[in-house]
PDB file of C-alpha atoms in Angstrom:
ATOM      1  CA  MET A   5     235.305  13.414  -6.634  1.00 77.00           C
ATOM      2  CA  LEU A   6     232.061  14.806  -4.671  1.00 84.00           C
ATOM      3  CA  VAL A   7     230.603  11.637  -2.520  1.00 86.00           C
ATOM      4  CA  ASN A   8     226.718  11.782  -0.943  1.00 88.00           C
ATOM      5  CA  VAL A   9     224.879   9.316   0.331  1.00 89.00           C
ATOM      6  CA  LEU A  10     221.355   8.751   0.572  1.00 90.00           C
ATOM      7  CA  VAL A  11     219.409   6.065   3.273  1.00 91.00           C
ATOM      8  CA  GLY A  12     216.125   4.810   2.833  1.00 90.00           C
ATOM      9  CA  ASN A  13     214.445   1.480   2.661  1.00 90.00           C
ATOM     10  CA  VAL A  14     213.628   0.314  -0.785  1.00 87.00           C
ATOM     11  CA  ASP A  15     212.769  -3.667  -0.023  1.00 83.00           C
ATOM     12  CA  GLU A  16     210.741  -5.893   1.950  1.00 80.00           C
ATOM     13  CA  ASP A  17     212.639  -6.023   5.391  1.00 80.00           C
ATOM     14  CA  PRO A  18     213.035  -3.348   7.722  1.00 83.00           C
ATOM     15  CA  GLU A  19     216.709  -2.642   7.312  1.00 83.00           C
ATOM     16  CA  LEU A  20     217.682   0.583   5.579  1.00 86.00           C
ATOM     17  CA  GLU A  21     219.618   0.372   2.355  1.00 86.00           C
ATOM     18  CA  TYR A  22     222.230   2.993   1.446  1.00 84.00           C
ATOM     19  CA  LEU A  23     222.635   4.828  -2.393  1.00 86.00           C
ATOM     20  CA  VAL A  24     226.130   6.022  -2.847  1.00 85.00           C
ATOM     21  CA  LEU A  25     226.266   8.770  -5.547  1.00 87.00           C
ATOM     22  CA  LEU A  26     229.574   9.555  -7.005  1.00 82.00           C
ATOM     23  CA  ARG A  27     230.101  13.109  -8.964  1.00 83.00           C
ATOM     24  CA  LYS A  28     233.262  13.169 -10.804  1.00 78.00           C
ATOM     25  CA  ILE A  29     234.051  16.747 -11.633  1.00 72.00           C
ATOM     26  CA  SER A  30     237.012  17.037 -13.830  1.00 67.00           C
ATOM     27  CA  ARG A  31     238.528  18.200 -17.325  1.00 56.00           C
ATOM     28  CA  GLU A  32     238.626  14.571 -18.425  1.00 65.00           C
ATOM     29  CA  GLU A  33     236.509  12.589 -20.276  1.00 61.00           C
ATOM     30  CA  GLY A  34     234.183  10.213 -18.175  1.00 64.00           C
ATOM     31  CA  ASP A  35     232.896  12.814 -15.781  1.00 75.00           C
ATOM     32  CA  GLY A  36     229.366  12.686 -14.589  1.00 81.00           C
ATOM     33  CA  LEU A  37     227.470  10.661 -11.883  1.00 84.00           C
ATOM     34  CA  ARG A  38     227.393   6.919 -11.313  1.00 83.00           C
ATOM     35  CA  ILE A  39     225.340   5.204  -8.291  1.00 84.00           C
ATOM     36  CA  ARG A  40     226.176   2.491  -6.138  1.00 84.00           C
ATOM     37  CA  PHE A  41     223.683   0.513  -4.256  1.00 84.00           C
ATOM     38  CA  PHE A  42     224.119  -1.469  -0.783  1.00 87.00           C
ATOM     39  CA  ASP A  43     221.810  -3.950   0.670  1.00 83.00           C
ATOM     40  CA  PHE A  44     222.032  -5.144   4.213  1.00 80.00           C
ATOM     41  CA  ASP A  45     223.006  -8.581   4.281  1.00 77.00           C
ATOM     42  CA  ALA A  46     221.113 -10.300   7.282  1.00 75.00           C
ATOM     43  CA  TRP A  47     223.743 -13.484   7.353  1.00 80.00           C
ATOM     44  CA  SER A  48     226.678 -11.258   7.156  1.00 80.00           C
ATOM     45  CA  ARG A  49     225.413  -8.516   9.214  1.00 77.00           C
ATOM     46  CA  THR A  50     226.815  -5.687   6.659  1.00 80.00           C
ATOM     47  CA  TRP A  51     226.109  -4.307   3.782  1.00 80.00           C
ATOM     48  CA  VAL A  52     226.534  -5.858   0.495  1.00 80.00           C
ATOM     49  CA  PRO A  53     226.542  -4.483  -3.273  1.00 80.00           C
ATOM     50  CA  THR A  54     223.427  -5.028  -5.235  1.00 73.00           C
ATOM     51  CA  GLU A  55     223.415  -5.331  -8.952  1.00 60.00           C
ATOM     52  CA  ILE A  56     221.383  -2.871 -11.099  1.00 60.00           C
ATOM     53  CA  THR A  57     219.729  -4.839 -13.727  1.00 52.00           C
ATOM     54  CA  ASN A  58     218.726  -3.670 -17.492  1.00 46.00           C
ATOM     55  CA  GLU A  59     222.023  -1.657 -17.265  1.00 47.00           C
ATOM     56  CA  SER A  60     224.827  -3.590 -15.897  1.00 42.00           C
ATOM     57  CA  GLN A  61     225.818  -6.386 -14.224  1.00 42.00           C
ATOM     58  CA  GLU A  62     227.822  -4.735 -11.566  1.00 43.00           C
ATOM     59  CA  SER A  63     226.494  -3.170  -8.115  1.00 43.00           C
ATOM     60  CA  GLU A  64     228.003   0.594 -10.181  1.00 49.00           C
ATOM     61  CA  SER A  65     225.286   1.942 -12.705  1.00 56.00           C
ATOM     62  CA  ARG A  66     225.990   3.475 -16.266  1.00 65.00           C
ATOM     63  CA  LEU A  67     227.338   6.964 -16.446  1.00 75.00           C
ATOM     64  CA  PHE A  68     224.692   9.976 -15.881  1.00 81.00           C
ATOM     65  CA  PRO A  69     225.045  13.264 -16.613  1.00 82.00           C
ATOM     66  CA  LEU A  70     226.508  15.780 -13.799  1.00 81.00           C
ATOM     67  CA  GLU A  71     223.856  17.403 -13.125  1.00 82.00           C
ATOM     68  CA  THR A  72     221.418  14.406 -12.371  1.00 88.00           C
ATOM     69  CA  GLN A  73     219.075  14.958  -9.335  1.00 90.00           C
ATOM     70  CA  VAL A  74     218.789  11.443  -7.179  1.00 92.00           C
ATOM     71  CA  THR A  75     216.390  11.120  -4.688  1.00 94.00           C
ATOM     72  CA  LEU A  76     214.235   8.225  -2.737  1.00 94.00           C
ATOM     73  CA  GLU A  77     210.311   8.521  -2.969  1.00 95.00           C
ATOM     74  CA  ASP A  78     207.880   6.190  -2.904  1.00 95.00           C
ATOM     75  CA  VAL A  79     205.919   7.069  -5.846  1.00 95.00           C
ATOM     76  CA  THR A  80     203.913   3.880  -6.225  1.00 93.00           C
ATOM     77  CA  ARG A  81     202.657   4.065  -2.706  1.00 92.00           C
ATOM     78  CA  ASP A  82     203.473   0.315  -1.567  1.00 90.00           C
ATOM     79  CA  GLY A  83     205.579   1.343   1.264  1.00 90.00           C
ATOM     80  CA  ARG A  84     208.740   0.720  -0.620  1.00 91.00           C
ATOM     81  CA  MET A  85     211.194   3.668  -1.601  1.00 93.00           C
ATOM     82  CA  GLU A  86     211.663   3.945  -5.497  1.00 94.00           C
ATOM     83  CA  ILE A  87     215.261   5.492  -6.795  1.00 92.00           C
ATOM     84  CA  ILE A  88     214.367   8.543  -8.780  1.00 94.00           C
ATOM     85  CA  LEU A  89     217.018   9.896 -11.278  1.00 92.00           C
ATOM     86  CA  ARG A  90     216.221  12.868 -13.357  1.00 91.00           C
ATOM     87  CA  PRO A  91     219.270  13.723 -15.270  1.00 86.00           C
ATOM     88  CA  ARG A  92     219.415  16.950 -16.873  1.00 76.00           C
ATOM     89  CA  ARG A  93     221.754  18.475 -19.385  1.00 63.00           C
ATOM     90  CA  PRO A  94     223.430  21.401 -18.823  1.00 57.00           C
ATOM     91  CA  SER A  95     221.678  23.066 -21.564  1.00 52.00           C
ATOM     92  CA  THR A  96     218.471  22.982 -19.905  1.00 49.00           C
ATOM     93  CA  LEU A  97     216.768  25.553 -17.494  1.00 51.00           C
ATOM     94  CA  PRO A  98     217.800  24.982 -13.926  1.00 47.00           C
ATOM     95  CA  ASN A  99     214.473  24.133 -12.715  1.00 48.00           C
ATOM     96  CA  GLY A 100     213.680  21.786 -15.873  1.00 51.00           C
ATOM     97  CA  THR A 101     214.468  18.167 -16.121  1.00 52.00           C
ATOM     98  CA  SER A 102     215.326  16.362 -19.699  1.00 76.00           C
ATOM     99  CA  GLY A 103     215.172  12.635 -18.312  1.00 89.00           C
ATOM    100  CA  LEU A 104     213.427  10.489 -16.025  1.00 93.00           C
ATOM    101  CA  VAL A 105     214.727   7.128 -14.899  1.00 91.00           C
ATOM    102  CA  ILE A 106     213.280   5.118 -11.832  1.00 93.00           C
ATOM    103  CA  LEU A 107     214.897   1.944 -10.188  1.00 90.00           C
ATOM    104  CA  ALA A 108     212.893  -0.364  -7.560  1.00 89.00           C
ATOM    105  CA  LYS A 109     214.373  -3.283  -5.655  1.00 83.00           C
ATOM    106  CA  ARG A 110     212.663  -6.247  -6.277  1.00 78.00           C
ATOM    107  CA  GLY A 111     213.893  -9.700  -5.146  1.00 75.00           C
ATOM    108  CA  ARG A 112     217.950  -9.303  -4.857  1.00 73.00           C
ATOM    109  CA  TYR A 113     217.947  -6.772  -7.979  1.00 77.00           C
ATOM    110  CA  LEU A 114     217.294  -3.346  -8.765  1.00 80.00           C
ATOM    111  CA  HIS A 115     215.090  -3.283 -11.898  1.00 83.00           C
ATOM    112  CA  GLN A 116     214.375  -0.343 -14.351  1.00 86.00           C
ATOM    113  CA  LEU A 117     210.541   0.283 -13.884  1.00 90.00           C
ATOM    114  CA  PHE A 118     210.422   3.408 -16.245  1.00 93.00           C
ATOM    115  CA  ALA A 119     212.918   5.738 -18.201  1.00 91.00           C
ATOM    116  CA  ALA A 120     212.410   8.811 -20.578  1.00 92.00           C
ATOM    117  CA  TRP A 121     215.163  11.050 -21.897  1.00 86.00           C
ATOM    118  CA  GLU A 122     212.745  13.634 -23.433  1.00 86.00           C
ATOM    119  CA  GLY A 123     209.474  14.803 -22.834  1.00 87.00           C
ATOM    120  CA  GLU A 124     210.509  16.659 -19.903  1.00 90.00           C
ATOM    121  CA  PRO A 125     208.736  13.592 -17.747  1.00 94.00           C
ATOM    122  CA  GLU A 126     206.987  14.618 -14.529  1.00 94.00           C
ATOM    123  CA  LEU A 127     205.795  13.005 -11.568  1.00 96.00           C
ATOM    124  CA  ARG A 128     202.447  13.956 -10.585  1.00 95.00           C
ATOM    125  CA  ASP A 129     199.261  12.359  -8.962  1.00 97.00           C
ATOM    126  CA  LEU A 130     196.568  13.218 -11.335  1.00 96.00           C
ATOM    127  CA  ASP A 131     193.892  11.423  -9.971  1.00 95.00           C
ATOM    128  CA  GLY A 132     194.279  11.690  -6.277  1.00 94.00           C
ATOM    129  CA  ASP A 133     195.278   8.018  -5.356  1.00 93.00           C
ATOM    130  CA  GLY A 134     198.401   8.973  -3.504  1.00 93.00           C
ATOM    131  CA  ILE A 135     199.978   6.855  -6.697  1.00 95.00           C
ATOM    132  CA  MET A 136     202.585   9.033  -9.472  1.00 97.00           C
ATOM    133  CA  GLU A 137     201.656   9.155 -12.757  1.00 98.00           C
ATOM    134  CA  ILE A 138     204.536  10.346 -15.434  1.00 97.00           C
ATOM    135  CA  VAL A 139     203.392  12.983 -17.758  1.00 96.00           C
ATOM    136  CA  LEU A 140     205.482  13.397 -20.738  1.00 95.00           C
ATOM    137  CA  HIS A 141     205.539  16.873 -22.965  1.00 93.00           C
ATOM    138  CA  ALA A 142     205.653  17.550 -26.433  1.00 90.00           C
ATOM    139  CA  GLU A 143     206.436  20.741 -27.953  1.00 89.00           C
ATOM    140  CA  TYR A 144     204.966  23.094 -30.221  1.00 90.00           C
ATOM    141  CA  ALA A 145     207.686  25.407 -31.732  1.00 87.00           C
ATOM    142  CA  ASP A 146     207.720  29.302 -31.098  1.00 88.00           C
ATOM    143  CA  PRO A 147     208.253  30.620 -34.670  1.00 89.00           C
ATOM    144  CA  MET A 148     210.187  33.294 -33.240  1.00 87.00           C
ATOM    145  CA  GLU A 149     212.121  31.824 -30.525  1.00 85.00           C
ATOM    146  CA  PRO A 150     212.589  27.883 -31.802  1.00 80.00           C
ATOM    147  CA  GLY A 151     214.734  26.663 -28.320  1.00 78.00           C
ATOM    148  CA  ALA A 152     211.989  27.845 -26.450  1.00 84.00           C
ATOM    149  CA  PRO A 153     209.335  25.460 -27.672  1.00 88.00           C
ATOM    150  CA  VAL A 154     205.873  25.519 -25.845  1.00 92.00           C
ATOM    151  CA  LEU A 155     205.453  22.315 -23.691  1.00 91.00           C
ATOM    152  CA  TYR A 156     202.105  20.706 -23.349  1.00 92.00           C
ATOM    153  CA  PRO A 157     201.086  16.959 -22.056  1.00 93.00           C
ATOM    154  CA  ALA A 158     201.082  14.324 -24.249  1.00 92.00           C
ATOM    155  CA  GLN A 159     201.122  10.981 -22.582  1.00 95.00           C
ATOM    156  CA  VAL A 160     200.863   9.393 -19.436  1.00 97.00           C
ATOM    157  CA  PHE A 161     202.211   6.329 -17.839  1.00 98.00           C
ATOM    158  CA  ALA A 162     200.099   4.980 -14.886  1.00 97.00           C
ATOM    159  CA  TYR A 163     201.533   2.647 -12.608  1.00 96.00           C
ATOM    160  CA  GLU A 164     200.094  -1.132 -13.172  1.00 93.00           C
ATOM    161  CA  GLU A 165     200.949  -4.733 -12.576  1.00 89.00           C
ATOM    162  CA  ASN A 166     204.224  -3.348 -11.232  1.00 88.00           C
ATOM    163  CA  THR A 167     205.109  -0.892 -14.093  1.00 91.00           C
ATOM    164  CA  PHE A 168     204.675   1.901 -15.198  1.00 96.00           C
ATOM    165  CA  ARG A 169     202.072   1.888 -18.783  1.00 96.00           C
ATOM    166  CA  ARG A 170     201.150   4.031 -21.255  1.00 96.00           C
ATOM    167  CA  VAL A 171     197.158   4.862 -20.681  1.00 96.00           C
ATOM    168  CA  PRO A 172     194.913   6.915 -22.623  1.00 94.00           C
ATOM    169  CA  LEU A 173     194.694  10.727 -21.762  1.00 93.00           C
ATOM    170  CA  ARG A 174     191.344  10.662 -21.481  1.00 91.00           C
ATOM    171  CA  ARG A 175     191.569   8.491 -18.251  1.00 95.00           C
ATOM    172  CA  TYR A 176     192.335  11.920 -15.887  1.00 95.00           C
ATOM    173  CA  THR A 177     189.793  14.512 -17.844  1.00 93.00           C
ATOM    174  CA  ALA A 178     189.562  16.477 -14.816  1.00 94.00           C
ATOM    175  CA  HIS A 179     193.385  17.204 -14.235  1.00 95.00           C
ATOM    176  CA  PHE A 180     193.508  18.567 -17.446  1.00 94.00           C
ATOM    177  CA  ALA A 181     190.132  20.532 -17.401  1.00 94.00           C
ATOM    178  CA  GLU A 182     191.643  22.105 -14.393  1.00 94.00           C
ATOM    179  CA  PHE A 183     194.783  22.349 -16.387  1.00 93.00           C
ATOM    180  CA  ALA A 184     193.168  24.206 -19.096  1.00 94.00           C
ATOM    181  CA  SER A 185     190.747  26.341 -16.658  1.00 96.00           C
ATOM    182  CA  ALA A 186     194.605  27.303 -15.131  1.00 96.00           C
ATOM    183  CA  ALA A 187     196.234  28.365 -18.740  1.00 96.00           C
ATOM    184  CA  ARG A 188     192.964  30.307 -19.712  1.00 97.00           C
ATOM    185  CA  THR A 189     193.253  32.376 -16.031  1.00 98.00           C
ATOM    186  CA  GLU A 190     196.904  33.123 -16.943  1.00 97.00           C
ATOM    187  CA  TYR A 191     195.953  33.978 -20.941  1.00 98.00           C
ATOM    188  CA  GLU A 192     192.940  36.481 -19.800  1.00 97.00           C
ATOM    189  CA  THR A 193     195.060  38.239 -17.231  1.00 97.00           C
ATOM    190  CA  LEU A 194     197.888  39.000 -19.160  1.00 97.00           C
ATOM    191  CA  LYS A 195     195.343  40.227 -21.745  1.00 97.00           C
ATOM    192  CA  HIS A 196     193.933  42.227 -18.962  1.00 96.00           C
ATOM    193  CA  ARG A 197     196.663  43.649 -18.374  1.00 95.00           C
ATOM    194  CA  LEU A 198     197.952  44.355 -21.941  1.00 95.00           C
ATOM    195  CA  SER A 199     194.761  46.077 -22.973  1.00 93.00           C
ATOM    196  CA  LYS A 200     195.826  48.709 -20.677  1.00 91.00           C
ATOM    197  CA  GLN A 201     199.458  49.314 -21.864  1.00 89.00           C
ATOM    198  CA  PRO A 202     201.121  49.407 -24.815  1.00 88.00           C
ATOM    199  CA  MET A 203     203.076  45.962 -26.282  1.00 88.00           C
ATOM    200  CA  THR A 204     206.710  45.694 -25.970  1.00 89.00           C
ATOM    201  CA  ASP A 205     208.474  43.209 -27.957  1.00 87.00           C
ATOM    202  CA  ARG A 206     209.107  41.103 -24.839  1.00 90.00           C
ATOM    203  CA  ASP A 207     205.520  40.901 -24.361  1.00 94.00           C
ATOM    204  CA  HIS A 208     204.766  38.973 -28.216  1.00 95.00           C
ATOM    205  CA  PRO A 209     206.370  35.850 -27.359  1.00 94.00           C
ATOM    206  CA  ALA A 210     204.594  35.888 -23.550  1.00 95.00           C
ATOM    207  CA  LEU A 211     201.207  36.960 -24.928  1.00 96.00           C
ATOM    208  CA  PHE A 212     201.670  33.837 -27.888  1.00 96.00           C
ATOM    209  CA  ARG A 213     202.979  31.514 -25.066  1.00 96.00           C
ATOM    210  CA  ALA A 214     200.028  32.111 -22.682  1.00 97.00           C
ATOM    211  CA  ILE A 215     197.349  31.765 -25.944  1.00 97.00           C
ATOM    212  CA  ALA A 216     198.967  28.734 -27.597  1.00 96.00           C
ATOM    213  CA  ARG A 217     199.156  26.754 -24.139  1.00 96.00           C
ATOM    214  CA  VAL A 218     195.203  27.182 -23.555  1.00 96.00           C
ATOM    215  CA  LEU A 219     194.660  25.645 -27.205  1.00 95.00           C
ATOM    216  CA  LEU A 220     197.067  23.170 -26.407  1.00 94.00           C
ATOM    217  CA  ALA A 221     195.113  22.384 -23.264  1.00 94.00           C
ATOM    218  CA  LEU A 222     191.898  22.316 -25.197  1.00 92.00           C
ATOM    219  CA  ARG A 223     193.887  19.984 -27.736  1.00 88.00           C
ATOM    220  CA  THR A 224     194.944  17.555 -25.095  1.00 88.00           C
ATOM    221  CA  GLN A 225     191.253  17.293 -24.017  1.00 85.00           C
ATOM    222  CA  GLU A 226     190.150  16.457 -27.583  1.00 83.00           C
ATOM    223  CA  ASP A 227     187.730  19.263 -27.498  1.00 84.00           C
ATOM    224  CA  LEU A 228     188.579  20.706 -31.093  1.00 87.00           C
ATOM    225  CA  GLU A 229     185.343  22.582 -31.244  1.00 90.00           C
ATOM    226  CA  ARG A 230     185.818  24.653 -28.292  1.00 92.00           C
ATOM    227  CA  MET A 231     189.301  24.745 -29.277  1.00 93.00           C
ATOM    228  CA  ARG A 232     188.708  26.465 -32.187  1.00 93.00           C
ATOM    229  CA  ALA A 233     185.223  28.763 -31.178  1.00 95.00           C
ATOM    230  CA  TYR A 234     187.909  30.237 -28.230  1.00 96.00           C
ATOM    231  CA  TYR A 235     190.456  31.174 -30.770  1.00 96.00           C
ATOM    232  CA  LEU A 236     188.296  32.531 -33.302  1.00 96.00           C
ATOM    233  CA  ALA A 237     187.006  34.656 -30.913  1.00 97.00           C
ATOM    234  CA  GLU A 238     190.062  35.947 -29.677  1.00 97.00           C
ATOM    235  CA  ARG A 239     191.633  36.592 -33.070  1.00 96.00           C
ATOM    236  CA  PRO A 240     190.516  39.532 -33.879  1.00 97.00           C
ATOM    237  CA  TRP A 241     192.189  41.528 -30.267  1.00 97.00           C
ATOM    238  CA  LEU A 242     195.508  38.907 -30.916  1.00 96.00           C
ATOM    239  CA  GLN A 243     195.604  40.354 -34.769  1.00 95.00           C
ATOM    240  CA  GLN A 244     196.558  43.609 -33.290  1.00 94.00           C
ATOM    241  CA  ARG A 245     199.118  42.812 -31.082  1.00 94.00           C
ATOM    242  CA  LEU A 246     201.169  39.965 -32.172  1.00 95.00           C
ATOM    243  CA  PRO A 247     203.543  39.964 -35.516  1.00 94.00           C
ATOM    244  CA  MET A 248     202.433  37.782 -38.100  1.00 95.00           C
ATOM    245  CA  PRO A 249     204.553  34.505 -37.597  1.00 95.00           C
ATOM    246  CA  TYR A 250     203.032  34.457 -34.210  1.00 95.00           C
ATOM    247  CA  LEU A 251     199.483  34.470 -35.784  1.00 95.00           C
ATOM    248  CA  GLN A 252     200.243  32.195 -38.548  1.00 94.00           C
ATOM    249  CA  ALA A 253     201.377  29.565 -35.760  1.00 94.00           C
ATOM    250  CA  LEU A 254     198.542  30.151 -34.362  1.00 95.00           C
ATOM    251  CA  ASP A 255     196.498  29.845 -37.217  1.00 94.00           C
ATOM    252  CA  ASP A 256     198.155  26.344 -38.007  1.00 92.00           C
ATOM    253  CA  LEU A 257     197.326  25.058 -34.644  1.00 90.00           C
ATOM    254  CA  ILE A 258     193.407  25.327 -34.696  1.00 87.00           C
ATOM    255  CA  LYS A 259     193.704  23.365 -38.180  1.00 83.00           C
ATOM    256  CA  PRO A 260     192.152  19.903 -38.428  1.00 66.00           C
ATOM    257  CA  VAL A 261     195.363  18.753 -40.778  1.00 53.00           C
ATOM    258  CA  THR A 262     198.272  20.204 -38.200  1.00 50.00           C
ATOM    259  CA  LEU A 263     199.616  16.816 -36.650  1.00 45.00           C
ATOM    260  CA  LEU A 264     200.844  17.509 -32.904  1.00 50.00           C
ATOM    261  CA  LYS A 265     203.894  15.166 -31.803  1.00 46.00           C
ATOM    262  CA  ARG A 266     203.301  12.564 -29.132  1.00 41.00           C
TER     263      ARG A 266
END
């Protein structure tokens, strides 16, 4: 059993609270991470377990994957820390997450502000106001490597009225315009390099992913005409370098009937 402790102020009083992380590592069933939260009780002058609602009626939470990352962050900028859990499956990449759970102290209890177990959730300040938004991603399949899809922003949740609510992507037009610009720069840099040297099999997926990110970024902005025009201008060059399955996947992407996962 590995034990770690996080300390921070997660409520209105000036006293610090303790979050104890219990990681059970063995070959037995039930391995994983549990958290126990201790709140300072001014009357007894000691730290007492606090219940976690929406999960259990005890101070100990449900079991999370062993690789779950836990931090204390003030993502709502209200002066109080939230408990951020980033569950990650063993099969995911070292820097990738496969879930996001946010717990916040409200009154006597810890409440669940947000939970998502897919979509590679990302905490990011999209509008520069200091309050984090949550971005969920969707996947566009790589025809040659189905297990390594291209991710793109599909949903945004903003902190409103003490909870995270889904809002339209167009609210953050400036951010996603920068996202599209960065994707285009990455693609055109790769194109410049590949134009000067013979392509290898390793270059094919990199090129597909780079141009797909540009098109998906434009589609996220709902700029379908610009997406189509950009791709059709690039297609003759791509046709000389990409295998047909990649080219067909890109052709499908610009079709109006193509429905992307949201």
